[in-house]
Amino acid sequence: MTQTAHDRLLIIDFGSQVTQLIARRLRELNVYCEIHPYQKVTDAFLAEFAPKAVIFSGGPDTVTREGSPRPPQSVYDLGVPILGICYGQQVMMQDLGGRVEGGKISGGGGTAEFGRAWVTPTEDRIDLLSGWFLDAREQVWMSHGDHVAALAPGFAVYGTSPNAPFAITADLERNFFAVQFHPEVHHTPNGKTLYENFVRLAGFDGDWTMAAYREEMVQAIRDQVGDAKVICALSGGVDSSVAAALIHEAIGENLTCVFVDHGLLRLNEAEEVVGMFRDHMNLSVIHAQEQDLFLGELDGVSDPETKRKIIGRLFIDVFQKYADQIEGAAYLAQGTLYPDVIESVSFSGGPSVTIKSHHNVGGLPEKMGLKLVEPLRELFKDEVRALGRELGLPDSFIGRHPFPGPGLAIRCPGEITRDKLEILRKADAVYIDQIRKHGLYDEIWQAFVAILPVRTVGVMGDGRTYDYACALRAVTSVDGMTADYYPFSHDFLGETATRIINEVEGINRVTYDVTSKPPGTIEWE
Ligand code: XMP
């Protein structure tokens, strides 16, 4: 639980796939909220958290099952507004004296509903629904098997859908609201209005702003680390950059950043990152020039996992070597974000398959006996960007596409050589320049070139060429977990291919990768 002076909303997670989206919608309304799994929410927890309002998330279980997830009964005695969503609605009804029945998927009287549905209002309009039903009906997204069969005492119906006669219910006396659909998802287009009404009637005044967060965090960092020294692995990515800028504001020269140059960076990347932080922002940055070490150990290696493991291991060794030179370092700064710390309820269980070993600095703090400073732990990615802007980092930097820790190594299938990396860097720079020139950069989640381990025959002028082929990759995505290829125009692709072949010696063929994720991954390795 975080100490904050703001009014707080508690989201009790019952295991819905979309609980995080509830938090997103609320943060967009400048309301401070935290998600906690239902198992953790005890009477004592509630007393300490002191929420100004509570939301029950959806979830995959059925309240008709003995032992199904529930909040402590005391949540209903807090005297604060509660909103139950889907499973959360059923929990409220069952807990408060109503009745829930298992759904039938099809056939006469079928009550399960999955996907788009339309809710129509009953006669009385309530504040929760202000701005709703401007048309005769509202589109919502349903995903439920069970349904409420009898309302709990005190509740009335304010909206119905063909398969959910209790789609919107409320006990206005106690300010308890319960809906069968998911207002947090994109397919409930007016869902944000419902959250807006809920937090307004709960008395939130939208004081969760980035300026306030910056001020509070600066103080919190000072309180946490005092006069101790902090080190930070600066990658040039948005998260570590914003974390470094914030910590620097708090403790000035007691922060030292280490930028590890593994020789797998993009064109001019090291100069840009080090230049910006050292020269413009006055941070103390050690530029660890370790290209020979990394490229030496990667020599002759073509297996993707082996590459990743080598880079991960060397990174830790190198970081440790430089950090050891910083006398009195007691803290390690990390750009951990909120999605990484939410203890979501997982009902799937079981180990998942390792698709790729992601490279990060996990494991370092224990190994080096360092404590952690994680000033972004409460933020989502777009909030980190907003904080970065607030701290004066240039937009061009904040909006940069993600770049993986192992860098160009995983965009160079097969053996990595300095020659190939040089060609790749140039081709990538031309491609990104094209994307920027055509005003497409911000529409794309990530774009890069992969140099392929094949050479093909071409003809330039009157001569034969035998050079590398490359693949262009550009994807749209929300979180990197799934992705689709970006639909460039043929003109754009043709122009880009011509530029790369003309401007980059060593490439004579350009292809475009049209694989989505899944089944592909974003990176090639
Ligand atoms: P994949 O290739 O798994 O990538 O679809 C998903 C997102 O993660 C990035 N990525 C990494 N980021 N360390 C990182 O910091 C890594 O080892 C790593 N591998 C992939 C990738 O660029 C994409 O944004």
Coordinates of C-alpha atoms and ligand atoms in Angstrom, one line a residue:
M1 CA 0.0 0.0 0.0
T2 CA 1.3 3.4 -0.9
Q3 CA 1.3 6.4 1.4
T4 CA -0.4 9.3 -0.5
A5 CA -2.2 12.4 0.6
H6 CA -4.8 12.0 -2.1
D7 CA -8.2 10.6 -1.7
R8 CA -8.0 6.9 -2.7
L9 CA -10.2 4.5 -4.5
L10 CA -9.7 0.8 -3.8
I11 CA -10.3 -1.7 -6.7
I12 CA -10.8 -5.2 -5.3
D13 CA -9.6 -7.6 -7.9
F14 CA -11.5 -10.8 -8.3
G15 CA -9.4 -12.0 -11.3
S16 CA -10.9 -10.3 -14.3
Q17 CA -8.7 -10.1 -17.4
V18 CA -9.5 -6.4 -17.6
T19 CA -9.1 -5.1 -14.0
Q20 CA -6.1 -3.0 -15.0
L21 CA -8.4 -1.1 -17.4
I22 CA -10.5 0.0 -14.5
A23 CA -7.5 1.6 -13.0
R24 CA -6.6 3.2 -16.4
R25 CA -10.0 4.8 -16.7
L26 CA -9.8 6.2 -13.2
R27 CA -6.3 7.6 -13.6
E28 CA -7.5 9.3 -16.8
L29 CA -10.0 11.1 -14.5
N30 CA -7.2 12.1 -12.2
V31 CA -8.4 9.8 -9.4
Y32 CA -5.8 7.9 -7.4
C33 CA -6.6 4.2 -7.2
E34 CA -4.9 1.0 -6.3
I35 CA -5.7 -2.6 -7.3
H36 CA -5.5 -5.2 -4.6
P37 CA -6.4 -8.9 -4.9
Y38 CA -9.4 -9.9 -2.8
Q39 CA -7.4 -12.3 -0.6
K40 CA -5.4 -9.3 0.7
V41 CA -8.3 -7.1 1.5
T42 CA -9.0 -7.8 5.2
D43 CA -10.8 -5.7 7.8
A44 CA -7.5 -4.3 8.9
F45 CA -6.4 -3.6 5.4
L46 CA -9.7 -1.6 4.7
A47 CA -9.2 0.3 7.9
E48 CA -5.7 1.3 7.0
F49 CA -6.4 2.0 3.3
A50 CA -9.5 4.1 4.2
P51 CA -10.9 4.3 0.6
K52 CA -13.2 7.0 -0.4
A53 CA -14.9 4.6 -2.8
V54 CA -14.5 0.9 -3.7
I55 CA -14.9 -1.0 -7.0
F56 CA -15.4 -4.7 -7.2
S57 CA -13.8 -6.1 -10.4
G58 CA -15.2 -8.8 -12.6
G59 CA -13.9 -12.3 -12.3
P60 CA -14.1 -15.8 -13.7
D61 CA -15.5 -17.6 -10.7
T62 CA -19.2 -18.2 -9.8
V63 CA -20.6 -16.8 -6.6
T64 CA -22.9 -19.9 -6.5
R65 CA -19.8 -21.9 -5.6
E66 CA -19.0 -22.4 -1.9
G67 CA -15.7 -20.6 -1.1
S68 CA -15.8 -18.4 -4.2
P69 CA -13.9 -15.0 -3.9
R70 CA -15.6 -12.4 -1.6
P71 CA -14.6 -9.2 0.1
P72 CA -14.8 -8.9 3.8
Q73 CA -18.3 -8.1 5.0
S74 CA -17.0 -4.9 6.6
V75 CA -16.6 -3.3 3.2
Y76 CA -20.3 -2.7 3.2
D77 CA -20.1 -0.9 6.5
L78 CA -17.5 1.6 5.4
G79 CA -20.2 4.1 4.4
V80 CA -18.5 4.7 1.0
P81 CA -19.9 4.3 -2.5
I82 CA -19.3 0.8 -4.0
L83 CA -19.5 -0.1 -7.7
G84 CA -19.7 -3.8 -8.6
I85 CA -18.9 -4.9 -12.1
C86 CA -20.0 -8.2 -13.6
Y87 CA -18.8 -10.8 -11.0
G88 CA -18.6 -7.8 -8.7
Q89 CA -22.3 -7.2 -9.2
Q90 CA -23.1 -10.8 -8.4
V91 CA -20.9 -10.7 -5.3
M92 CA -22.8 -7.6 -4.0
M93 CA -26.2 -9.2 -4.7
Q94 CA -25.3 -12.5 -3.0
D95 CA -23.6 -10.8 0.0
L96 CA -26.5 -8.4 0.5
G97 CA -29.4 -10.8 0.3
G98 CA -30.2 -11.2 -3.4
R99 CA -29.8 -14.3 -5.5
V100 CA -27.5 -15.3 -8.4
E101 CA -28.1 -18.2 -10.8
G102 CA -25.8 -20.1 -13.1
G103 CA -26.3 -19.1 -16.7
K104 CA -27.5 -21.2 -19.6
I105 CA -25.4 -20.6 -22.7
S106 CA -28.2 -21.1 -25.2
G107 CA -31.7 -22.3 -25.7
G108 CA -35.0 -20.9 -24.4
G109 CA -34.3 -18.5 -21.5
G110 CA -30.6 -18.5 -22.2
T111 CA -29.0 -15.9 -19.9
A112 CA -25.3 -16.0 -20.6
E113 CA -24.1 -13.1 -22.7
F114 CA -20.7 -12.6 -24.4
G115 CA -19.9 -9.6 -26.5
R116 CA -21.8 -6.5 -27.6
A117 CA -25.2 -5.8 -26.1
W118 CA -27.6 -2.9 -25.8
V119 CA -28.9 -1.6 -22.5
T120 CA -32.1 0.4 -22.4
P121 CA -33.1 2.6 -19.4
T122 CA -36.0 2.1 -17.0
E123 CA -38.1 5.0 -16.0
D124 CA -36.0 6.6 -13.3
R125 CA -32.7 8.3 -14.3
I126 CA -30.0 8.3 -11.7
D127 CA -26.9 10.5 -11.4
L128 CA -24.6 7.5 -12.2
L129 CA -26.2 7.5 -15.7
S130 CA -26.0 11.2 -16.4
G131 CA -24.8 11.5 -20.0
W132 CA -26.1 8.0 -20.8
F133 CA -29.0 7.0 -22.9
L134 CA -28.7 10.1 -25.1
D135 CA -29.8 7.7 -27.7
A136 CA -32.5 5.3 -26.7
R137 CA -30.0 2.7 -25.8
E138 CA -26.3 2.4 -24.9
Q139 CA -23.8 -0.1 -26.3
V140 CA -22.1 -2.2 -23.6
W141 CA -19.8 -5.2 -23.5
M142 CA -21.1 -8.2 -21.7
S143 CA -19.1 -11.3 -20.6
H144 CA -21.0 -13.3 -18.1
G145 CA -22.3 -16.8 -17.6
D146 CA -24.2 -16.3 -14.3
H147 CA -26.8 -13.6 -13.8
V148 CA -28.6 -11.9 -10.9
A149 CA -32.0 -13.6 -10.4
A150 CA -33.3 -11.6 -7.5
L151 CA -32.1 -8.2 -6.3
A152 CA -30.8 -7.6 -2.8
P153 CA -33.2 -5.5 -0.6
G154 CA -32.8 -1.8 -1.2
F155 CA -31.7 -2.2 -4.9
A156 CA -33.7 -1.2 -8.0
V157 CA -33.2 -1.7 -11.7
Y158 CA -32.1 1.3 -13.9
G159 CA -31.2 -0.4 -17.1
T160 CA -31.9 -3.7 -18.8
S161 CA -30.6 -5.7 -21.7
P162 CA -32.3 -8.6 -23.5
N163 CA -30.3 -11.2 -21.5
A164 CA -29.6 -9.1 -18.4
P165 CA -32.8 -7.8 -16.9
F166 CA -30.6 -6.4 -14.0
A167 CA -28.0 -4.8 -16.3
I168 CA -27.8 -1.6 -14.1
T169 CA -28.9 -1.7 -10.5
A170 CA -28.4 0.6 -7.5
D171 CA -29.2 1.1 -3.9
L172 CA -29.4 4.9 -3.9
E173 CA -29.7 5.0 -0.1
R174 CA -26.3 3.5 0.4
N175 CA -24.7 4.6 -2.9
F176 CA -24.1 1.0 -4.0
F177 CA -24.1 0.5 -7.7
A178 CA -23.8 -2.8 -9.6
V179 CA -23.7 -3.4 -13.3
Q180 CA -23.6 -6.6 -15.3
F181 CA -21.4 -5.3 -18.1
H182 CA -17.8 -4.0 -18.3
P183 CA -17.8 -0.2 -18.5
E184 CA -13.9 -0.2 -18.6
V185 CA -13.5 -1.8 -22.0
H186 CA -13.3 -0.1 -25.3
H187 CA -16.5 -1.8 -26.5
T188 CA -18.5 0.1 -23.9
P189 CA -17.9 3.4 -25.7
N190 CA -19.5 5.6 -23.1
G191 CA -18.1 3.6 -20.2
K192 CA -15.8 6.4 -19.0
T193 CA -18.8 8.6 -18.3
L194 CA -20.1 6.1 -15.9
Y195 CA -16.8 6.0 -14.0
E196 CA -16.8 9.8 -14.1
N197 CA -20.2 10.0 -12.6
F198 CA -19.3 7.4 -10.0
V199 CA -16.2 9.2 -8.8
R200 CA -18.0 12.6 -8.8
L201 CA -20.7 11.3 -6.6
A202 CA -18.1 9.7 -4.3
G203 CA -16.6 13.2 -3.9
F204 CA -13.3 12.9 -5.7
D205 CA -12.0 16.2 -7.0
G206 CA -9.5 14.9 -9.5
D207 CA -6.3 16.0 -7.7
W208 CA -4.1 13.2 -9.1
T209 CA -2.0 15.2 -11.5
M210 CA 1.6 14.7 -12.7
A211 CA 2.7 18.0 -11.2
A212 CA 1.5 16.8 -7.8
Y213 CA 3.0 13.4 -8.3
R214 CA 6.4 14.9 -9.2
E215 CA 6.4 17.0 -6.1
E216 CA 5.4 14.1 -3.8
M217 CA 7.8 11.7 -5.4
V218 CA 10.8 14.1 -5.1
Q219 CA 10.0 14.3 -1.4
A220 CA 9.5 10.6 -1.0
I221 CA 12.8 9.8 -2.7
R222 CA 14.6 12.3 -0.4
D223 CA 12.9 10.7 2.6
Q224 CA 13.8 7.2 1.4
V225 CA 17.5 7.6 0.5
G226 CA 18.6 10.5 2.7
D227 CA 22.3 11.3 1.9
A228 CA 23.0 7.9 0.4
K229 CA 24.2 7.4 -3.1
V230 CA 22.0 5.9 -5.8
I231 CA 23.1 4.2 -9.0
C232 CA 20.9 3.7 -12.1
A233 CA 21.3 1.6 -15.2
L234 CA 20.4 4.1 -17.9
S235 CA 19.3 2.4 -21.1
G236 CA 18.0 5.4 -23.0
G237 CA 14.5 3.9 -22.8
V238 CA 11.7 6.0 -21.5
D239 CA 11.3 4.3 -18.1
S240 CA 14.9 4.4 -17.0
S241 CA 15.3 8.0 -18.4
V242 CA 12.3 9.3 -16.5
A243 CA 13.3 7.5 -13.3
A244 CA 16.8 9.0 -13.6
A245 CA 15.5 12.5 -14.2
L246 CA 13.2 12.3 -11.3
I247 CA 15.8 11.0 -8.9
H248 CA 18.2 13.6 -10.1
E249 CA 15.7 16.3 -9.2
A250 CA 15.5 14.8 -5.7
I251 CA 19.1 14.1 -4.9
G252 CA 21.2 15.8 -7.5
E253 CA 24.8 14.6 -7.7
N254 CA 24.2 11.7 -5.3
L255 CA 22.8 9.9 -8.4
T256 CA 25.2 8.3 -10.8
C257 CA 24.0 6.7 -14.0
V258 CA 25.7 3.9 -15.9
F259 CA 25.1 3.7 -19.6
V260 CA 26.3 0.4 -20.9
D261 CA 27.4 0.6 -24.5
H262 CA 27.4 -3.0 -25.7
G263 CA 28.0 -2.2 -29.3
L264 CA 24.5 -3.2 -30.2
L265 CA 23.0 0.3 -30.2
R266 CA 21.4 2.2 -33.1
L267 CA 23.2 4.9 -35.1
N268 CA 24.3 7.8 -32.8
E269 CA 22.3 6.4 -29.9
A270 CA 25.0 6.4 -27.3
E271 CA 26.0 10.0 -28.2
E272 CA 22.4 11.2 -28.1
V273 CA 21.6 9.6 -24.7
V274 CA 24.8 10.4 -23.0
G275 CA 24.8 13.9 -24.5
M276 CA 21.3 14.7 -23.4
F277 CA 21.7 13.5 -19.8
R278 CA 25.3 14.6 -19.2
D279 CA 25.4 17.9 -21.1
H280 CA 21.8 19.1 -21.1
M281 CA 20.5 17.7 -17.8
N282 CA 23.8 17.8 -15.9
L283 CA 23.5 14.2 -14.7
S284 CA 26.6 12.3 -13.8
V285 CA 26.7 9.6 -16.4
I286 CA 29.4 6.9 -16.8
H287 CA 29.6 5.8 -20.5
A288 CA 30.8 2.2 -20.2
Q289 CA 32.4 1.5 -23.5
E290 CA 32.2 -2.3 -23.5
Q291 CA 31.7 -3.0 -27.2
D292 CA 34.7 -5.3 -27.5
L293 CA 33.7 -7.4 -24.5
F294 CA 30.1 -8.0 -25.8
L295 CA 30.9 -8.4 -29.5
G296 CA 33.8 -10.7 -28.6
E297 CA 31.7 -13.0 -26.5
L298 CA 29.0 -13.0 -29.2
D299 CA 31.4 -13.9 -31.9
G300 CA 30.2 -17.0 -33.8
V301 CA 27.0 -17.3 -31.7
S302 CA 23.8 -17.7 -33.7
D303 CA 21.4 -19.3 -31.3
P304 CA 18.9 -16.6 -30.1
E305 CA 18.6 -17.7 -26.5
T306 CA 22.4 -18.1 -26.2
K307 CA 22.8 -14.5 -27.5
R308 CA 20.3 -13.3 -25.0
K309 CA 21.9 -15.1 -22.1
I310 CA 25.4 -13.9 -22.9
I311 CA 24.2 -10.3 -23.2
G312 CA 22.2 -10.5 -19.9
R313 CA 25.1 -12.0 -18.0
L314 CA 27.7 -9.5 -19.3
F315 CA 25.4 -6.6 -18.6
I316 CA 25.2 -7.5 -15.0
D317 CA 29.0 -8.1 -14.8
V318 CA 29.7 -4.7 -16.4
F319 CA 27.2 -2.8 -14.4
Q320 CA 28.6 -4.3 -11.3
K321 CA 32.1 -3.4 -12.3
Y322 CA 31.3 0.3 -12.7
A323 CA 29.0 0.5 -9.8
D324 CA 31.7 -0.9 -7.5
Q325 CA 33.7 2.2 -8.4
I326 CA 31.0 4.5 -6.9
E327 CA 31.9 4.7 -3.3
G328 CA 29.0 4.5 -0.9
A329 CA 26.4 3.4 -3.4
A330 CA 23.5 2.0 -1.3
Y331 CA 20.5 2.1 -3.7
L332 CA 19.8 0.9 -7.2
A333 CA 17.2 2.8 -9.2
Q334 CA 14.8 0.9 -11.4
G335 CA 12.1 2.1 -13.7
T336 CA 9.6 -0.6 -12.6
L337 CA 6.0 0.3 -13.7
Y338 CA 2.7 -0.4 -12.1
P339 CA 1.7 -3.2 -14.4
D340 CA 4.8 -5.1 -13.2
V341 CA 3.8 -4.8 -9.5
I342 CA 0.1 -5.4 -9.5
E343 CA -0.5 -8.7 -7.8
S344 CA -3.3 -9.8 -10.1
V345 CA -5.3 -12.8 -9.2
S346 CA -4.3 -15.6 -11.5
F347 CA -6.7 -18.4 -12.0
S348 CA -4.7 -20.0 -14.8
G349 CA -1.9 -21.3 -12.6
G350 CA 0.9 -23.5 -13.9
P351 CA 4.2 -22.4 -15.4
S352 CA 4.1 -20.7 -18.7
V353 CA 6.6 -21.4 -21.5
T354 CA 9.6 -19.2 -21.9
I355 CA 9.3 -17.7 -25.3
K356 CA 12.3 -15.4 -24.9
S357 CA 14.5 -14.6 -21.8
H358 CA 14.0 -10.9 -21.4
H359 CA 16.9 -8.9 -20.5
N360 CA 16.7 -6.7 -17.4
V361 CA 18.7 -5.9 -14.3
G362 CA 16.6 -8.2 -12.1
G363 CA 18.8 -10.1 -9.6
L364 CA 21.3 -7.2 -9.3
P365 CA 20.1 -5.7 -6.1
E366 CA 20.5 -9.0 -4.1
K367 CA 23.8 -9.7 -5.7
M368 CA 25.2 -6.3 -4.9
G369 CA 23.5 -5.9 -1.5
L370 CA 21.6 -2.8 -2.8
K371 CA 18.3 -1.5 -1.8
L372 CA 15.8 -0.4 -4.5
V373 CA 14.4 3.0 -5.4
E374 CA 11.5 2.6 -7.8
P375 CA 9.8 6.0 -8.2
L376 CA 7.6 4.9 -11.1
R377 CA 6.0 1.9 -9.4
E378 CA 2.6 3.6 -9.3
L379 CA 2.5 4.7 -12.9
F380 CA 1.3 3.3 -16.2
K381 CA 3.4 3.7 -19.3
D382 CA 1.5 6.7 -20.6
E383 CA 1.7 8.4 -17.2
V384 CA 5.5 7.9 -17.2
R385 CA 5.5 9.8 -20.5
A386 CA 3.4 12.5 -19.0
L387 CA 5.8 12.7 -16.0
G388 CA 8.8 12.8 -18.4
R389 CA 7.3 15.8 -20.2
E390 CA 6.6 17.4 -16.8
L391 CA 10.3 17.0 -16.0
G392 CA 11.3 18.7 -19.2
L393 CA 12.5 15.7 -21.2
P394 CA 12.0 16.5 -24.9
D395 CA 8.9 15.0 -26.7
S396 CA 11.1 13.4 -29.3
F397 CA 12.8 11.4 -26.6
I398 CA 9.7 10.5 -24.6
G399 CA 7.8 9.3 -27.7
R400 CA 10.6 7.0 -28.8
H401 CA 9.7 3.5 -29.8
P402 CA 10.7 0.8 -27.3
F403 CA 14.2 -0.7 -27.9
P404 CA 15.0 -4.0 -26.4
G405 CA 17.9 -4.5 -23.9
P406 CA 19.8 -6.9 -26.2
G407 CA 19.6 -4.3 -28.9
L408 CA 20.5 -5.0 -32.5
A409 CA 21.7 -8.5 -31.6
I410 CA 18.1 -9.8 -31.8
R411 CA 17.6 -8.0 -35.1
C412 CA 20.5 -9.8 -36.7
P413 CA 19.5 -13.5 -37.0
G414 CA 22.5 -15.8 -37.4
E415 CA 26.0 -14.7 -36.5
I416 CA 26.7 -11.1 -35.5
T417 CA 29.5 -9.4 -37.1
R418 CA 30.6 -5.7 -36.9
D419 CA 30.1 -5.4 -40.7
K420 CA 26.5 -6.6 -40.5
L421 CA 25.8 -4.3 -37.5
E422 CA 27.2 -1.4 -39.4
I423 CA 24.9 -2.1 -42.4
L424 CA 21.9 -2.7 -40.1
R425 CA 22.5 0.6 -38.3
K426 CA 22.5 2.6 -41.6
A427 CA 19.4 0.8 -43.0
D428 CA 17.5 1.3 -39.7
A429 CA 18.3 5.0 -39.7
V430 CA 17.0 5.4 -43.3
Y431 CA 13.8 3.5 -42.5
I432 CA 13.1 5.5 -39.3
D433 CA 13.9 8.7 -41.2
Q434 CA 11.3 7.7 -43.8
I435 CA 8.7 7.0 -41.2
R436 CA 9.3 10.3 -39.5
K437 CA 9.2 12.2 -42.8
H438 CA 5.8 10.6 -43.7
G439 CA 4.5 11.6 -40.3
L440 CA 3.9 8.0 -39.2
Y441 CA 6.2 7.6 -36.3
D442 CA 3.6 8.2 -33.5
E443 CA 1.1 5.8 -35.1
I444 CA 3.5 2.9 -34.9
W445 CA 4.4 1.1 -31.7
Q446 CA 7.7 0.0 -32.9
A447 CA 9.6 -0.1 -36.2
F448 CA 13.0 -1.4 -37.1
V449 CA 15.1 -3.3 -39.7
A450 CA 16.3 -6.8 -39.3
I451 CA 19.3 -7.8 -41.4
L452 CA 18.8 -11.3 -42.8
P453 CA 21.4 -14.0 -42.8
V454 CA 21.1 -14.5 -46.6
R455 CA 22.7 -12.8 -49.5
T456 CA 20.8 -12.4 -52.8
V457 CA 21.7 -11.5 -56.3
G458 CA 20.8 -8.1 -57.7
V459 CA 21.8 -5.8 -60.5
M460 CA 22.8 -2.2 -60.0
G461 CA 24.0 -0.1 -62.9
D462 CA 25.4 -2.7 -65.2
G463 CA 26.9 -4.8 -62.5
R464 CA 25.9 -7.8 -60.5
T465 CA 25.5 -7.4 -56.8
Y466 CA 25.5 -10.1 -54.2
D467 CA 24.5 -8.5 -50.9
Y468 CA 22.3 -8.9 -47.8
A469 CA 18.5 -8.9 -47.8
C470 CA 16.8 -7.1 -45.0
A471 CA 13.3 -7.1 -43.6
L472 CA 11.4 -4.0 -42.4
R473 CA 9.2 -4.5 -39.4
A474 CA 6.5 -2.0 -38.1
V475 CA 3.8 -3.0 -35.7
T476 CA 0.9 -1.4 -33.9
S477 CA 0.3 -2.6 -30.3
V478 CA -1.0 -1.4 -27.0
D479 CA 1.3 -3.2 -24.7
G480 CA 3.7 -5.3 -26.8
M481 CA 1.8 -8.5 -25.8
T482 CA -0.1 -8.7 -29.1
A483 CA 0.7 -6.8 -32.3
D484 CA -0.3 -6.3 -35.9
Y485 CA 1.8 -5.3 -38.8
Y486 CA 1.4 -1.7 -39.9
P487 CA -0.4 -1.3 -43.2
F488 CA 2.1 1.0 -45.1
S489 CA 1.1 2.1 -48.5
H490 CA 2.8 0.5 -51.5
D491 CA 4.2 3.9 -52.4
F492 CA 5.8 4.2 -49.0
L493 CA 7.3 0.7 -49.1
G494 CA 8.6 1.2 -52.6
E495 CA 10.2 4.6 -51.8
T496 CA 11.8 3.2 -48.6
A497 CA 13.2 0.1 -50.4
T498 CA 14.7 2.3 -53.1
R499 CA 16.3 4.6 -50.5
I500 CA 17.8 1.8 -48.5
I501 CA 19.3 0.1 -51.5
N502 CA 20.7 3.3 -52.9
E503 CA 22.0 4.7 -49.6
V504 CA 23.1 1.6 -47.7
E505 CA 26.0 -0.3 -49.2
G506 CA 25.6 -4.0 -48.4
I507 CA 21.9 -4.4 -48.9
N508 CA 20.3 -5.1 -52.3
R509 CA 16.9 -6.5 -51.4
V510 CA 14.2 -5.2 -49.0
T511 CA 11.2 -7.2 -47.8
Y512 CA 8.3 -6.2 -45.5
D513 CA 7.3 -8.5 -42.6
V514 CA 3.5 -8.8 -42.4
T515 CA 3.4 -11.2 -39.5
S516 CA 1.2 -10.4 -36.5
K517 CA 1.9 -11.4 -32.9
P518 CA 0.9 -14.1 -32.3
P519 CA 1.9 -16.2 -34.1
G520 CA 5.1 -14.1 -34.7
T521 CA 6.8 -12.0 -32.1
I522 CA 7.7 -8.4 -32.6
E523 CA 11.5 -8.9 -32.6
W524 CA 13.0 -11.5 -34.9
E525 CA 14.7 -13.4 -32.1
Ligands
XMP1 P1 8.6 -9.7 -28.5 O1 9.7 -9.8 -29.5 O2 8.7 -10.7 -27.4 O3 8.8 -8.3 -27.9 O4 7.3 -9.7 -29.2 C1 7.8 -7.6 -27.1 C2 8.3 -6.2 -26.7 O5 9.4 -6.4 -25.8 C3 10.6 -5.9 -26.4 N1 11.7 -6.8 -26.0 C4 12.5 -6.6 -25.0 N2 12.7 -5.6 -24.1 N3 14.5 -6.7 -23.1 C5 13.6 -5.6 -23.2 O6 13.8 -4.6 -22.4 C6 14.4 -7.7 -23.9 O7 15.2 -8.7 -23.7 C7 13.4 -7.7 -24.9 N4 13.0 -8.6 -25.9 C8 12.0 -8.0 -26.5 C9 10.4 -5.8 -27.8 O8 11.2 -4.9 -28.4 C10 8.9 -5.5 -27.9 O9 8.7 -4.1 -27.6

